[in-house]
Structure formats: structure tokens, C-alpha cells
mmCIF file of C-alpha atoms in Angstrom:
data_model
loop_
_atom_site.group_PDB
_atom_site.id
_atom_site.type_symbol
_atom_site.label_atom_id
_atom_site.label_comp_id
_atom_site.label_asym_id
_atom_site.label_seq_id
_atom_site.Cartn_x
_atom_site.Cartn_y
_atom_site.Cartn_z
ATOM 1 C CA UNK A 1 -0.160 0.026 -0.058
ATOM 2 C CA UNK A 2 1.419 3.076 -1.205
ATOM 3 C CA UNK A 3 1.236 5.724 1.854
ATOM 4 C CA UNK A 4 1.649 9.481 1.138
ATOM 5 C CA UNK A 5 3.743 11.418 3.333
ATOM 6 C CA UNK A 6 2.336 14.064 5.694
ATOM 7 C CA UNK A 7 3.159 17.639 6.980
ATOM 8 C CA UNK A 8 6.035 17.613 9.872
ATOM 9 C CA UNK A 9 5.207 15.795 12.904
ATOM 10 C CA UNK A 10 7.047 16.884 15.933
ATOM 11 C CA UNK A 11 5.640 14.316 18.523
ATOM 12 C CA UNK A 12 3.556 11.140 18.850
ATOM 13 C CA UNK A 13 2.792 9.608 22.083
ATOM 14 C CA UNK A 14 2.698 5.459 21.465
ATOM 15 C CA UNK A 15 1.388 3.302 24.092
ATOM 16 C CA UNK A 16 3.626 -0.039 24.609
ATOM 17 C CA UNK A 17 3.192 -2.586 27.200
ATOM 18 C CA UNK A 18 1.693 0.151 29.318
ATOM 19 C CA UNK A 19 4.353 2.673 29.185
ATOM 20 C CA UNK A 20 4.015 6.340 27.173
ATOM 21 C CA UNK A 21 7.191 6.456 24.561
ATOM 22 C CA UNK A 22 7.995 9.825 23.221
ATOM 23 C CA UNK A 23 9.155 9.593 19.500
ATOM 24 C CA UNK A 24 10.608 12.329 17.554
ATOM 25 C CA UNK A 25 10.625 12.616 14.076
ATOM 26 C CA UNK A 26 10.760 14.860 10.510
ATOM 27 C CA UNK A 27 8.304 13.333 8.723
ATOM 28 C CA UNK A 28 6.045 9.937 9.163
ATOM 29 C CA UNK A 29 3.805 8.384 7.099
ATOM 30 C CA UNK A 30 0.014 9.517 7.499
ATOM 31 C CA UNK A 31 -1.211 6.269 9.455
ATOM 32 C CA UNK A 32 -3.279 5.626 12.520
ATOM 33 C CA UNK A 33 -1.717 5.666 15.816
ATOM 34 C CA UNK A 34 -2.533 1.924 16.454
ATOM 35 C CA UNK A 35 -0.971 1.039 13.426
ATOM 36 C CA UNK A 36 2.072 2.910 14.380
ATOM 37 C CA UNK A 37 2.172 1.124 17.573
ATOM 38 C CA UNK A 38 2.126 -1.996 16.124
ATOM 39 C CA UNK A 39 5.252 -1.438 13.669
ATOM 40 C CA UNK A 40 7.735 0.442 16.036
ATOM 41 C CA UNK A 41 10.358 -1.238 17.773
ATOM 42 C CA UNK A 42 10.396 -0.707 21.847
ATOM 43 C CA UNK A 43 12.557 2.857 22.268
ATOM 44 C CA UNK A 44 12.697 4.284 25.799
ATOM 45 C CA UNK A 45 10.166 3.361 28.758
ATOM 46 C CA UNK A 46 8.968 6.019 31.241
ATOM 47 C CA UNK A 47 11.517 7.264 33.620
ATOM 48 C CA UNK A 48 11.098 8.953 37.066
ATOM 49 C CA UNK A 49 11.738 12.395 35.735
ATOM 50 C CA UNK A 50 8.223 11.739 33.698
ATOM 51 C CA UNK A 51 6.385 11.612 37.174
ATOM 52 C CA UNK A 52 4.825 14.071 38.976
ATOM 53 C CA UNK A 53 7.092 16.111 40.927
ATOM 54 C CA UNK A 54 5.854 15.200 44.366
ATOM 55 C CA UNK A 55 6.071 11.682 43.459
ATOM 56 C CA UNK A 56 9.814 11.460 42.264
ATOM 57 C CA UNK A 57 11.985 10.234 45.536
ATOM 58 C CA UNK A 58 14.362 13.115 45.671
ATOM 59 C CA UNK A 59 11.596 15.799 45.063
ATOM 60 C CA UNK A 60 9.167 13.984 47.838
ATOM 61 C CA UNK A 61 12.081 13.922 50.542
ATOM 62 C CA UNK A 62 12.482 17.412 49.903
ATOM 63 C CA UNK A 63 8.637 18.365 49.798
ATOM 64 C CA UNK A 64 7.366 15.983 52.481
ATOM 65 C CA UNK A 65 10.438 14.626 54.575
ATOM 66 C CA UNK A 66 12.271 11.662 54.673
ATOM 67 C CA UNK A 67 10.072 9.824 56.662
ATOM 68 C CA UNK A 68 7.343 9.893 54.098
ATOM 69 C CA UNK A 69 9.682 7.920 51.834
ATOM 70 C CA UNK A 70 9.071 3.842 51.221
ATOM 71 C CA UNK A 71 12.241 1.754 51.631
ATOM 72 C CA UNK A 72 12.435 1.401 47.938
ATOM 73 C CA UNK A 73 12.241 5.198 47.417
ATOM 74 C CA UNK A 74 15.052 5.554 49.735
ATOM 75 C CA UNK A 75 17.060 2.855 48.256
ATOM 76 C CA UNK A 76 16.191 4.333 44.679
ATOM 77 C CA UNK A 77 17.636 7.649 45.926
ATOM 78 C CA UNK A 78 21.402 5.622 46.797
ATOM 79 C CA UNK A 79 21.228 4.133 43.497
ATOM 80 C CA UNK A 80 20.306 6.663 41.499
ATOM 81 C CA UNK A 81 19.059 5.375 38.191
ATOM 82 C CA UNK A 82 17.468 2.178 36.846
ATOM 83 C CA UNK A 83 17.938 0.171 33.768
ATOM 84 C CA UNK A 84 16.479 0.812 30.294
ATOM 85 C CA UNK A 85 13.109 -1.044 31.222
ATOM 86 C CA UNK A 86 13.065 -0.459 34.927
ATOM 87 C CA UNK A 87 12.985 2.666 37.131
ATOM 88 C CA UNK A 88 15.530 3.312 40.018
ATOM 89 C CA UNK A 89 12.351 2.330 42.412
ATOM 90 C CA UNK A 90 11.573 -0.823 40.532
ATOM 91 C CA UNK A 91 14.863 -1.955 40.815
ATOM 92 C CA UNK A 92 14.947 -1.216 44.804
ATOM 93 C CA UNK A 93 11.721 -3.078 45.112
ATOM 94 C CA UNK A 94 12.865 -6.099 43.478
ATOM 95 C CA UNK A 95 16.464 -5.929 45.596
ATOM 96 C CA UNK A 96 13.479 -5.785 48.641
ATOM 97 C CA UNK A 97 11.650 -8.318 47.428
ATOM 98 C CA UNK A 98 14.492 -10.681 47.198
ATOM 99 C CA UNK A 99 15.121 -10.411 51.048
ATOM 100 C CA UNK A 100 11.575 -10.622 51.822
ATOM 101 C CA UNK A 101 11.770 -6.696 52.438
ATOM 102 C CA UNK A 102 13.587 -7.275 55.547
ATOM 103 C CA UNK A 103 16.138 -4.373 55.890
ATOM 104 C CA UNK A 104 17.850 -6.400 58.331
ATOM 105 C CA UNK A 105 18.571 -9.157 55.660
ATOM 106 C CA UNK A 106 19.665 -6.301 53.252
ATOM 107 C CA UNK A 107 22.150 -5.475 55.416
ATOM 108 C CA UNK A 108 23.706 -9.055 54.997
ATOM 109 C CA UNK A 109 24.010 -8.747 51.556
ATOM 110 C CA UNK A 110 27.926 -8.308 50.207
ATOM 111 C CA UNK A 111 28.787 -6.310 47.449
ATOM 112 C CA UNK A 112 28.889 -9.495 44.989
ATOM 113 C CA UNK A 113 25.411 -10.414 46.415
ATOM 114 C CA UNK A 114 23.741 -7.199 45.554
ATOM 115 C CA UNK A 115 25.514 -7.052 42.011
ATOM 116 C CA UNK A 116 23.475 -10.339 41.141
ATOM 117 C CA UNK A 117 20.533 -7.694 40.714
ATOM 118 C CA UNK A 118 19.601 -6.303 37.323
ATOM 119 C CA UNK A 119 20.904 -2.652 37.120
ATOM 120 C CA UNK A 120 22.973 -2.757 40.116
ATOM 121 C CA UNK A 121 26.661 -2.365 39.324
ATOM 122 C CA UNK A 122 29.831 -2.417 41.756
ATOM 123 C CA UNK A 123 29.661 1.258 42.441
ATOM 124 C CA UNK A 124 25.697 1.234 43.507
ATOM 125 C CA UNK A 125 26.007 -1.870 45.557
ATOM 126 C CA UNK A 126 29.155 -0.184 47.427
ATOM 127 C CA UNK A 127 26.765 2.720 47.884
ATOM 128 C CA UNK A 128 24.162 0.655 49.196
ATOM 129 C CA UNK A 129 26.591 -1.660 52.070
ATOM 130 C CA UNK A 130 27.990 1.827 52.630
ATOM 131 C CA UNK A 131 24.824 3.282 53.788
ATOM 132 C CA UNK A 132 23.664 0.544 55.791
ATOM 133 C CA UNK A 133 27.155 0.558 57.511
ATOM 134 C CA UNK A 134 26.401 3.950 58.539
ATOM 135 C CA UNK A 135 23.402 3.043 60.107
ATOM 136 C CA UNK A 136 25.090 0.461 61.989
ATOM 137 C CA UNK A 137 27.665 2.472 63.340
ATOM 138 C CA UNK A 138 24.897 5.450 64.155
ATOM 139 C CA UNK A 139 23.442 2.622 66.548
ATOM 140 C CA UNK A 140 27.056 1.894 68.102
ATOM 141 C CA UNK A 141 27.505 5.455 68.539
ATOM 142 C CA UNK A 142 24.234 6.127 70.461
ATOM 143 C CA UNK A 143 25.767 3.637 73.052
ATOM 144 C CA UNK A 144 26.775 5.765 76.089
ATOM 145 C CA UNK A 145 30.432 5.688 77.077
ATOM 146 C CA UNK A 146 29.553 4.393 80.042
ATOM 147 C CA UNK A 147 27.497 1.114 80.426
ATOM 148 C CA UNK A 148 26.242 -0.521 83.428
ATOM 149 C CA UNK A 149 25.913 -4.004 82.698
ATOM 150 C CA UNK A 150 22.757 -5.506 85.346
ATOM 151 C CA UNK A 151 21.166 -8.524 83.318
ATOM 152 C CA UNK A 152 21.590 -10.423 79.912
ATOM 153 C CA UNK A 153 19.666 -8.064 78.266
ATOM 154 C CA UNK A 154 21.799 -5.208 78.742
ATOM 155 C CA UNK A 155 24.531 -7.308 77.366
ATOM 156 C CA UNK A 156 22.577 -8.220 74.256
ATOM 157 C CA UNK A 157 21.649 -4.750 73.459
ATOM 158 C CA UNK A 158 25.262 -3.473 74.259
ATOM 159 C CA UNK A 159 27.042 -5.990 72.097
ATOM 160 C CA UNK A 160 24.362 -5.731 69.118
ATOM 161 C CA UNK A 161 25.718 -3.049 66.845
ATOM 162 C CA UNK A 162 29.019 -5.568 66.564
ATOM 163 C CA UNK A 163 27.083 -8.460 65.815
ATOM 164 C CA UNK A 164 23.826 -7.522 63.917
ATOM 165 C CA UNK A 165 23.787 -8.947 60.658
ATOM 166 C CA UNK A 166 27.144 -10.789 60.075
ATOM 167 C CA UNK A 167 27.173 -13.931 58.015
ATOM 168 C CA UNK A 168 30.075 -15.092 60.305
ATOM 169 C CA UNK A 169 31.228 -16.268 63.878
ATOM 170 C CA UNK A 170 32.821 -13.745 65.843
ATOM 171 C CA UNK A 171 33.876 -14.114 69.428
ATOM 172 C CA UNK A 172 34.274 -10.570 72.013
ATOM 173 C CA UNK A 173 34.777 -9.924 75.543
ATOM 174 C CA UNK A 174 33.205 -7.520 77.683
ATOM 175 C CA UNK A 175 35.674 -5.983 80.458
ATOM 176 C CA UNK A 176 33.801 -4.838 83.648
ATOM 177 C CA UNK A 177 35.127 -2.951 86.765
ATOM 178 C CA UNK A 178 33.998 -3.778 90.260
ATOM 179 C CA UNK A 179 30.805 -1.622 89.711
ATOM 180 C CA UNK A 180 29.879 -3.846 86.690
ATOM 181 C CA UNK A 181 30.308 -0.838 84.511
ATOM 182 C CA UNK A 182 31.806 -1.383 81.209
ATOM 183 C CA UNK A 183 35.676 -0.820 80.401
ATOM 184 C CA UNK A 184 36.269 -1.968 77.089
ATOM 185 C CA UNK A 185 34.956 -4.673 74.621
ATOM 186 C CA UNK A 186 37.358 -6.637 72.459
ATOM 187 C CA UNK A 187 37.280 -8.529 69.537
ATOM 188 C CA UNK A 188 38.906 -12.095 70.394
ATOM 189 C CA UNK A 189 38.442 -13.860 66.917
ATOM 190 C CA UNK A 190 36.595 -14.126 63.635
ATOM 191 C CA UNK A 191 35.620 -17.489 61.995
ATOM 192 C CA UNK A 192 33.488 -18.923 59.284
ATOM 193 C CA UNK A 193 29.907 -19.722 59.459
ATOM 194 C CA UNK A 194 30.082 -22.656 61.553
ATOM 195 C CA UNK A 195 32.532 -21.527 64.581
ATOM 196 C CA UNK A 196 35.292 -19.628 65.670
ATOM 197 C CA UNK A 197 38.210 -20.311 68.010
ATOM 198 C CA UNK A 198 38.453 -18.515 71.483
ATOM 199 C CA UNK A 199 41.611 -18.827 73.032
ATOM 200 C CA UNK A 200 41.439 -18.441 76.574
ATOM 201 C CA UNK A 201 45.096 -17.377 77.424
ATOM 202 C CA UNK A 202 44.191 -14.253 74.913
ATOM 203 C CA UNK A 203 40.750 -13.127 76.579
ATOM 204 C CA UNK A 204 42.443 -13.473 80.257
ATOM 205 C CA UNK A 205 45.650 -11.107 78.980
ATOM 206 C CA UNK A 206 43.374 -8.354 77.880
ATOM 207 C CA UNK A 207 41.422 -8.942 80.779
ATOM 208 C CA UNK A 208 44.965 -8.673 83.131
ATOM 209 C CA UNK A 209 45.983 -5.439 80.882
ATOM 210 C CA UNK A 210 42.654 -3.382 81.979
ATOM 211 C CA UNK A 211 43.239 -4.394 85.606
ATOM 212 C CA UNK A 212 39.457 -5.707 84.836
ATOM 213 C CA UNK A 213 37.302 -7.235 87.623
ATOM 214 C CA UNK A 214 35.160 -9.346 85.545
ATOM 215 C CA UNK A 215 34.554 -10.816 82.280
ATOM 216 C CA UNK A 216 31.665 -11.403 80.080
ATOM 217 C CA UNK A 217 31.783 -13.801 76.901
ATOM 218 C CA UNK A 218 29.865 -12.741 73.661
ATOM 219 C CA UNK A 219 29.843 -14.794 70.570
ATOM 220 C CA UNK A 220 27.167 -14.862 67.874
ATOM 221 C CA UNK A 221 25.525 -17.921 65.559
ATOM 222 C CA UNK A 222 24.865 -16.586 62.114
ATOM 223 C CA UNK A 223 22.666 -19.554 61.728
ATOM 224 C CA UNK A 224 19.936 -18.376 64.368
ATOM 225 C CA UNK A 225 19.899 -21.036 66.589
ATOM 226 C CA UNK A 226 20.486 -19.943 70.292
ATOM 227 C CA UNK A 227 21.504 -23.568 71.698
ATOM 228 C CA UNK A 228 25.012 -23.941 72.630
ATOM 229 C CA UNK A 229 27.110 -26.334 71.119
ATOM 230 C CA UNK A 230 29.183 -28.826 72.972
ATOM 231 C CA UNK A 231 32.305 -26.534 72.463
ATOM 232 C CA UNK A 232 30.625 -23.420 73.632
ATOM 233 C CA UNK A 233 29.586 -25.460 76.898
ATOM 234 C CA UNK A 234 33.289 -26.825 77.311
ATOM 235 C CA UNK A 235 34.856 -23.217 76.801
ATOM 236 C CA UNK A 236 32.616 -21.773 79.203
ATOM 237 C CA UNK A 237 33.539 -24.375 81.694
ATOM 238 C CA UNK A 238 37.259 -24.011 81.096
ATOM 239 C CA UNK A 239 36.993 -20.043 81.357
ATOM 240 C CA UNK A 240 34.811 -20.496 84.708
ATOM 241 C CA UNK A 241 37.529 -22.606 86.243
ATOM 242 C CA UNK A 242 40.553 -20.412 85.032
ATOM 243 C CA UNK A 243 38.925 -17.125 86.203
ATOM 244 C CA UNK A 244 38.490 -18.562 89.623
ATOM 245 C CA UNK A 245 41.866 -19.231 89.506
ATOM 246 C CA UNK A 246 42.988 -15.663 88.455
ATOM 247 C CA UNK A 247 40.099 -13.880 90.696
ATOM 248 C CA UNK A 248 38.563 -13.098 87.390
ATOM 249 C CA UNK A 249 34.968 -14.430 87.504
ATOM 250 C CA UNK A 250 33.061 -14.824 84.187
ATOM 251 C CA UNK A 251 30.057 -13.544 84.994
ATOM 252 C CA UNK A 252 27.621 -15.004 81.725
ATOM 253 C CA UNK A 253 28.435 -16.048 78.131
ATOM 254 C CA UNK A 254 25.786 -14.915 75.671
ATOM 255 C CA UNK A 255 25.084 -16.774 72.254
ATOM 256 C CA UNK A 256 23.871 -13.892 70.067
ATOM 257 C CA UNK A 257 21.324 -13.848 67.565
ATOM 258 C CA UNK A 258 20.085 -11.348 65.170
ATOM 259 C CA UNK A 259 16.757 -11.972 66.768
ATOM 260 C CA UNK A 260 17.086 -13.481 70.300
ATOM 261 C CA UNK A 261 20.018 -14.844 72.433
ATOM 262 C CA UNK A 262 21.223 -17.679 74.895
ATOM 263 C CA UNK A 263 22.321 -16.658 78.405
ATOM 264 C CA UNK A 264 24.520 -19.306 80.509
ATOM 265 C CA UNK A 265 23.981 -17.182 83.720
ATOM 266 C CA UNK A 266 20.006 -16.711 83.169
ATOM 267 C CA UNK A 267 19.967 -20.911 82.197
ATOM 268 C CA UNK A 268 21.832 -21.842 85.489
ATOM 269 C CA UNK A 269 24.590 -23.459 83.371
ATOM 270 C CA UNK A 270 27.357 -21.255 83.921
#
């Protein structure tokens, strides 16, 4: 069929996959819009710039404040841009959906984990990881310089900034003075998913150097299982006996998980 060229047309709006596509052209055939939709390729998706200003994440933050933004919108601001077919908000929603919309699970992801998502390169992944790490450090900085330990819950809350979201095991000690005020917390060892080594000699050396009056042992179980292993029980017994000899009592041993904990003292197994 011969089609006559018409007058100059500056803009067509074409519906494809429920997305408006602006197309610039000098001259186009005089055909119906639905025929054009069926023949032209997919060129450019709707992006955030075409949204109402109050709906764009950055503008929305300025207009309504940070609390008005969803988790996906905040992450979209971090990553800046999406893909040819997805907005930054869409990409953020897919990332959150992959972790069950749980920010604690998101904080566990590494740069390589995040890069598995379409639209997330190394730079964007590093930005997300950095932002979540700042949030973790903020929690840590909120802990007062002088913390008095009165119960196992105090221990759990005090050590949470160090052990929350870790994919591997770490062993820490908390050194106290005679008033049960924290003098210092020390990292003893870092291991794998299944365990880590805690050397009693190193633990007591650190306590003696600080002239501590008592010690609290803490290690995490990334699996979320609070039940102590045979090795945990044996180490606790050995540390208790050595502490009695050195007049450095072990007040408690906490097994930390992101949502719960086990206290040897509370359970009467210390």
C-alpha cells in the first residue's frame, strides 16, 4: 500500500506495554496511531523524570520529609538510576523483595550479592552497603560511654552493633570494673559460618592488661540457633575455672543471634 507523507510531526505518544514512549521525527507516514504502535520498536521506557514532582523520591524527600519515603524510594535515591526497562524505584523494589522486604537481611548482603540484581553495578552496590554500614555505626555511637551491665538483656543490647547482621562467627569479651560498668569490649577472633576459635590465654591477657574485675563472653550464631554447642559448653566451663583461679570471674556467656540470645547465667549453666 502506498502511503503519502504528511506534514512535519514533532511528537507522537505511543502506548506499548502500558508505557508512554515519546518519539521525535521529521516526517512520518500518515497512518493511524495503533498501526504505528504495532510497527515501531520499543525505544524508551517511562522514567522517574516523567512522574509528578511530588512522587519523585528526591523531590518527595524535599517536599514531605524523609519519613514520607518508602524503603524502596530511599534505596532508589542511593542507586540513582535504573535500567532501560526499570526505574530506580523498580530496581529497589526487586532487591527488597529478594530479602523479604527485611532491611536486616538486606544489611547482610555483600557487594557481590547486590551485584547479582539487574541494574546494580559495583558502584551502586558499594553505595548501598556503605549506607547500611553507616546506619549500623549510628546504633553503635548511640551507646553511652559508660554502660552498666545489670542483666543479660543489657549485654545483648550493648554488643548488638558489633554482631548484628554478621554472616560469620565472631567472639568478643566485655571487661567490667567492680561496679559492673563496661571498661572495654574486645574482639577476640573471627571465624566462618560454623565456628570460631577463642583462646583463653588471649582473653585473660586482655582482661589483666585492663585491670578488669570481671569478664563477659559473647559470640554469635549466624544460623539463628541459640542452643549452645558442646564446644561452647566446654569453653565456658574452662573459662569459669581459669577465672576463679585468677580472681577474674566470668559473669556470663551470651550466644547472640539477630533476634534472640542464650545466657549461660540465666539458664543456670554457667
